[in-house]
Structures are given as C-alpha cells and as structure tokens.
Amino acid sequence: MLEIRNLYATVEGREILNGIDLIIRPGETHAIMGPNGSGKSTLANVIAGREGYVVTGGEIRFDGKNLLEMDPETRACEGVFLAFQYPVEIPGVANLYFLKAAVNAVRKYRGESPVDAMDFWDLVHERMELVKMDESMLKRSVNEGFSGGEKKRNEVFQMAVLQPRFAVMDETDSGLDIDALKVVADGVNALRNPERGFLVITHYQRLLDYIVPDYVHVLVNGRIARSGGKELALELEQQGYALYNEEPGRARRAA
Amino acid sequence: MTAIAPLFLDPYRLAFATFMAERREPEAISRLRHAAFARFETLGWPTRRQDAWRFTDLAALQALNLQQPSDARIDAAALPTLETLTHRLVFVNGRLALALSQVRALPEQTTIAGLAQSLSTHSPRIESVLDSLPGLQSHPFSALNTAFWEDGAFIYIPRGTVIEEPIHLLFYATGGDMAVYPRLLLALADGAQATVVVEYRGQGRSLNAPLAELHLGDNATLHYHQVQEESPQAFHLGGIRVRQSRASQAQLHLFSSGGQLARTDLEVLLDGEQAGCLINGLTLGQENQTGDYHLRIEHAQPHGTSEQVFKSVLDGQARAVFDGLIHVRQYARKTDARQTNRNLLLSRQAQVHANPRLEILADDVKCGHGSSTGFLDPDAEFYLRTRGIPWSQARALLVHAFANDSLSRIALTPLRERLGRVLATRLALDSIEGN
Ligand SMILES: Nc1ncnc2c1ncn2[C@@H]1O[C@H](COP(=O)(O)OP(=O)(O)O)[C@@H](O)[C@H]1O
Ligand SMILES: [Mg+2]
C-alpha cells in the first residue's frame, strides 16, 4: 500500500533523508527505530506533506498513486494519518468540532453526505472508550493545556475516529508512563486489521512489547541501516545504537 | 497648513450659520453649539502631522462635498433586530424614525427617547449633563458633533432601577455624501443597570460622526455594545466619553467590520474608587478598510480596574490602528490596569500601527500591556490539514478561533450569536455552533 523508493529529502538545505526504501503492505505493522536526529520525524513529515520538507529524489506511492503530488489534506482524505510527535495546540477550536470538520472533510472527498449527528456521537463515544479518554476533553480546545499523555491519547483517539488506511505514529510512546503506554498500544492494536498498515516510529523498544511489529528497521543518518523481524528491537535494546551511530561506514557494514 | 485651514473652514462656517438660523431650542444648548464650533475652528481639520492623526488618512473624506442630512424612507424589513424583546429606537440619517421605533413599558422616571424630542420634555436634565464630560477636548469631530447634532437618543435610568430588556439604538445612513452627527446621552443614576446596543448601518457613502456620553453613577452597571457594520464606502469618526463613579462597572464591547475608514476615539474617566471597566474590541478589515481606535483610560481614584482587549483580523490591504493610553494619576493607588492588543494578518499587504502606552504617576499599581501582530500559525494549519480539512477551511477555523475569543466575552446572547454568524459568513464557514 505504501512504497517508498530511494527517497532523498532536505530541510533548510540540509540533506536529512539519504535514499530510503520501504514497502509496507496492507495489514503490516513496521517499526522504525533510530537515534535522535536520524531523520525519523522527517520521514513522517515527508509522508504527511509538511511544507519545508523538500523531496530531492525518489518517490512515494500510496496504492499506486503519487503521494508526493498531493497536498496534505488530500493525503489525509486518501487515508494517510500522522500521529504527531509534538501535537499542536489550537486554542479556540473545540476538539469535537474539529473532529467533526475532519470527518466531514473526508466524507466530502469521497462524495458522501455529512455525517449524521447521532451516528457521529455514537462513534465518538465508542472510540473515546477505546483510549479511555474523558468526555470533558471533547469540549476543550484541541490539545490546549493537555498533559503530554493526554495529547498522545488524543492523537490515537483522532486516528480511531478517522479510521485511516495507513497511519504513521511518530513517537506516540514518548513521555508516557506504563499505564498510558498500554492504553495507547491497546488503541492501536484494536485498529489493526488485514487492510490497515502502520508505521510505528519509536526511540525505545518498550512500545514494541505492546505493539508487536512485523518488521523493524533501523534508521541512521537518513538511511535504513538494517531491517529485520521483531527480534531486532530487542537486540537494539541491548546494544544501543552506538554500533550504527559512530560513522555511516560502519552502519552500512553492520547492515 | 495655515493657508489651507481657513479656506477649508469656510463651508463649515456657512453650514453652521445656516444650521443655527433654523434652530429653535433652549438658550443653553445654543451656547454649547457656539462654544463647540469655536473649538472646532481652533482645532481645525486634523492633519497627519498631529500625533493622534498620523495614521488616519482623511484625504478621501476631505475631498467630499458633504451635505446636510435629509429624510429618507427605509423598509423596516431591511433593519436588523436582536431577536429578543428590546426597547428600540431607529434613526435614519441621524433623525428618529418613530414609525420604526418602539419603547416598551418603562419604570417610573425612566426615559428612553429621542434627544430632540426630549429637549421639550426633559430640558433641565439634558442641559445639566450634555457636553459636561471631560475628554476628547481636542477631537475635532466631537466638537463638530456638539455643534451640529440634530437628534439622537436620551436615556435616563433612575436610582436603583434595572432595565432588563436591551436598549437597541439603530442608526441607519442612506448615503448621498451626507454628514450625520448623532448624539447619545446616557445617564445611569446610582445603582442603575442597563444594556445598550448601538448599531451603525447603512448604504453608500456618508460621514457618520456620532458622539456618545455615558454617565455611570455609584454602583451603576452598564453593558454597552457598539456594532459598526456600515457600508464599505462609509466614513465613521465617532467619539465615546465615559465617566464612572464609585464602584460602577462598565463593559464596552466595540465590534467593527464596516466602513472604508472607521475610527473611534474613546475616553474613560474612572472617577470613583473601585470603578471598573472592560473594553473589548474586535475589528475585521479587508480590502482597503481602516479600523482605527484611540483610547485613553484615566485612572483618577484608588482601587480602579481596567482591562482592554483589542483584536483585529486584517485581510487584503486593510489597516488597523490601535493607540491606547492608560494614565494612572498619582492619587489612584492600587490601580489594576491591563491592555492587550493582538492583530492577525491574513495577507502580506495588511498593516497594523500599534501604540500601547502607559503613564503611571501612582505607586503600588498593577499595570501591564502587550501588543502582538502575526500571521496564522503554520503548525496549526498543517495539523488541521493532516486531518483532511482543506487549507481554506483550516485557515477560517483558526481565524474564527482568534476572533471568537472576543465575541465570547459578550454576555448578551442574541448579539453574540448574531456577530458569530457575521464572522462565520465573512470567513465562509458553515455554522460553527457548539464550538
Ligand atoms: N523543521 C526543521 N528545521 C530545521 N531542522 C530540522 C527540522 N526538522 C528536522 N530537522 C533536522 O533534521 C534532522 C533530523 O531530525 P528528525 O527527523 O526530527 O529526527 P528524529 O525524529 O529521528 O529525531 C535533525 O538534525 C534536525 O535538526
Ligand atoms: Mg522525531
């Protein structure tokens, strides 16, 4: 469903992604691990279409369509979702209103009529339970004054309501205590199905105990230095990234 | 300048002589008019070399050959209402239109009426308060108003009386390069309470130079709303003077989305201990509109509070001017005064001139001010778009959130909701209720 081929990208003129190849099929969950600054969030932002992230080579196809030609909202309407590493606070826009606008935007894109108020309410309630979110968060402004954990939970909640076909989760685990981590993981696991793909970005192996991936990739200096099964995460936990991080040459040999 | 000013004044001298020749009114009122016209002659037409007028471009107005107001018929259906029971006075080109007005049953001694008509019934009271407030002494359009006003509203609420229904004053101009000088005289006696909505509307090109004088007695409470939705050709140069006695509370909500040039000069004198005022302003500007506010909050007595929150949203080549002074006299210790000015620019050509000022002569006061001008947050825009919300709608949502913060301070629900709809329409947003 998602094919990334030989992707190069720069930010502010600096080369951050240096030839990434990655194929994710429906139903698969891939994890990307890597040291800070290796380009994980850059990859997530390039997939979502953020301004300022300039693709200088390669391509990304989503269901065969050229993703890089689409603006961010079109990507979302096609079924791509990004759970932000740092969710944005939007004072004055209530969570519930925001969600409804998002759901209706996607429906409009598909040629469907606006969502029925009762159906929407039922969906929201069901999904709120999934991530154990308090109803009061619906009335509050998007992410405003939310704790780190609440923000991450809100990302998963939005994903659960929007039901994308492919989701990138950028360090959704960072800053969470173990209980919150389990809630987030349960939320994601409940959404896993044979049609849906996930790209889970994390700095720590811990999350992958709960969201068990099909594949693990190690990103170093903007390249995938190594790929493997879920065991690779454990190995990284024990050895750290030092092996990959010292210099790009060794990382490639290790791969 | 010296060569031009007298020439310019000549048509005004002629107009004033003609105007006075037709007046039949108490001697005291004529004296006020003559004094005010003399003041206007001394002040002259403002120039951009004066600090207070540096950013107000009057060239287009000055080029007009302004006419005296004339009567016009307008269709009642074209006039907005507050969709609730109100006392309502409608003025067409500055003159009370009785057929369009309705004042409901009032408590004893209470007056809500046309000012011209009240001169025959309440002359002593009017004479004692008209033009009696300090402030705006160097504002030429206030002087012109005192010289030339024909009509307006007179509102007197006696001691301890609470008027529940909003008092809706609607000033409608029909264009034709008329100069209209509506006058509003409002006096709340001790402990009185009222809610007033002053609305300026109209078509075509005209000058509207209203002057409102608001007197608040001890413990009086006033919720005052000025809604300026005049035509995009209109000039609005208004003045508001307020005097607040001990422990009185005023809220002044100033909403402006019309006019090619809309300027309001406002002076509030907090003249009793523990008097407090909130001034909440929102300006929406687009194309070549200028929205212009000049404020002076005068803290004269201890324990006063004032809060100003002024916001503007500017698109196209629109401009906003915010010139706000908090002046705390030496005697006014324990004053708590705040001023916030926030401007949101939707285009690179939009401009803001902000000049927040504090002059504090007292010790032991809490004063703060801040001004910021910026574009929409690109991170927030991106966040909304990653959820499928189109770019234009994402921007509209963010603008709405910025501006709605001002509207949410308005306690008068039907007005708040109506302005919310004005905002949503302006932003091409679907109903945003529940947000
Ligand atoms: N918006 C940005 N502006 C400037 N530099 C950036 C930006 N985003 C990322 N970078 C730089 O790109 C590199 C990779 O960052 P990032 O993708 O955030 O790494 P990771 O998510 O793996 O920690 C870092 O050196 C970072 O400083
Ligand atoms: Mg990151």
XYZ file of C-alpha atoms and ligand atoms in Angstrom, chain A residues 10-12 14-17 32-45 50-53 85-86 170-171 201 203 219 222, chain B residues 379, ligand 1:
61
model
C 16.327 18.108 2.618
C 15.251 20.507 5.361
C 16.529 24.057 5.131
C 20.412 20.138 4.775
C 20.253 16.573 3.479
C 18.336 14.561 6.051
C 16.985 11.547 4.178
C 11.299 2.391 12.662
C 13.855 2.863 15.369
C 16.905 5.037 15.414
C 18.908 7.567 17.340
C 17.749 11.128 17.814
C 18.233 13.221 14.747
C 18.460 10.269 12.391
C 15.517 11.519 10.326
C 12.538 9.580 11.712
C 10.271 12.588 12.092
C 11.491 13.951 8.791
C 10.284 10.784 7.098
C 6.925 11.106 8.876
C 6.591 14.746 7.811
C 4.650 19.216 5.525
C 5.926 22.408 3.950
C 9.669 22.917 4.150
C 10.497 19.254 3.746
C 5.444 13.563 17.882
C 4.503 17.021 19.157
C 5.723 9.342 15.496
C 6.990 8.526 18.990
C 8.317 5.274 14.980
C 13.095 5.539 20.149
C 17.250 4.409 10.613
C 18.744 9.194 6.930
C 1.962 24.357 12.501
N 11.856 21.823 10.729
C 13.192 21.627 10.834
N 14.011 22.690 10.744
C 15.350 22.504 10.833
N 15.943 21.336 11.002
C 15.172 20.262 11.098
C 13.755 20.337 11.015
N 13.243 19.116 11.146
C 14.316 18.302 11.289
N 15.454 18.977 11.266
C 16.788 18.417 11.389
O 16.801 17.202 10.694
C 17.489 16.206 11.413
C 16.595 15.010 11.619
O 15.566 15.394 12.521
P 14.323 14.464 12.828
O 13.764 13.947 11.563
O 13.412 15.258 13.689
O 14.986 13.308 13.666
P 14.346 12.237 14.632
O 12.889 12.307 14.543
O 14.895 10.948 14.126
O 14.886 12.550 15.995
C 17.968 16.825 12.708
O 19.327 17.184 12.547
C 17.088 18.055 12.841
O 17.808 19.066 13.482
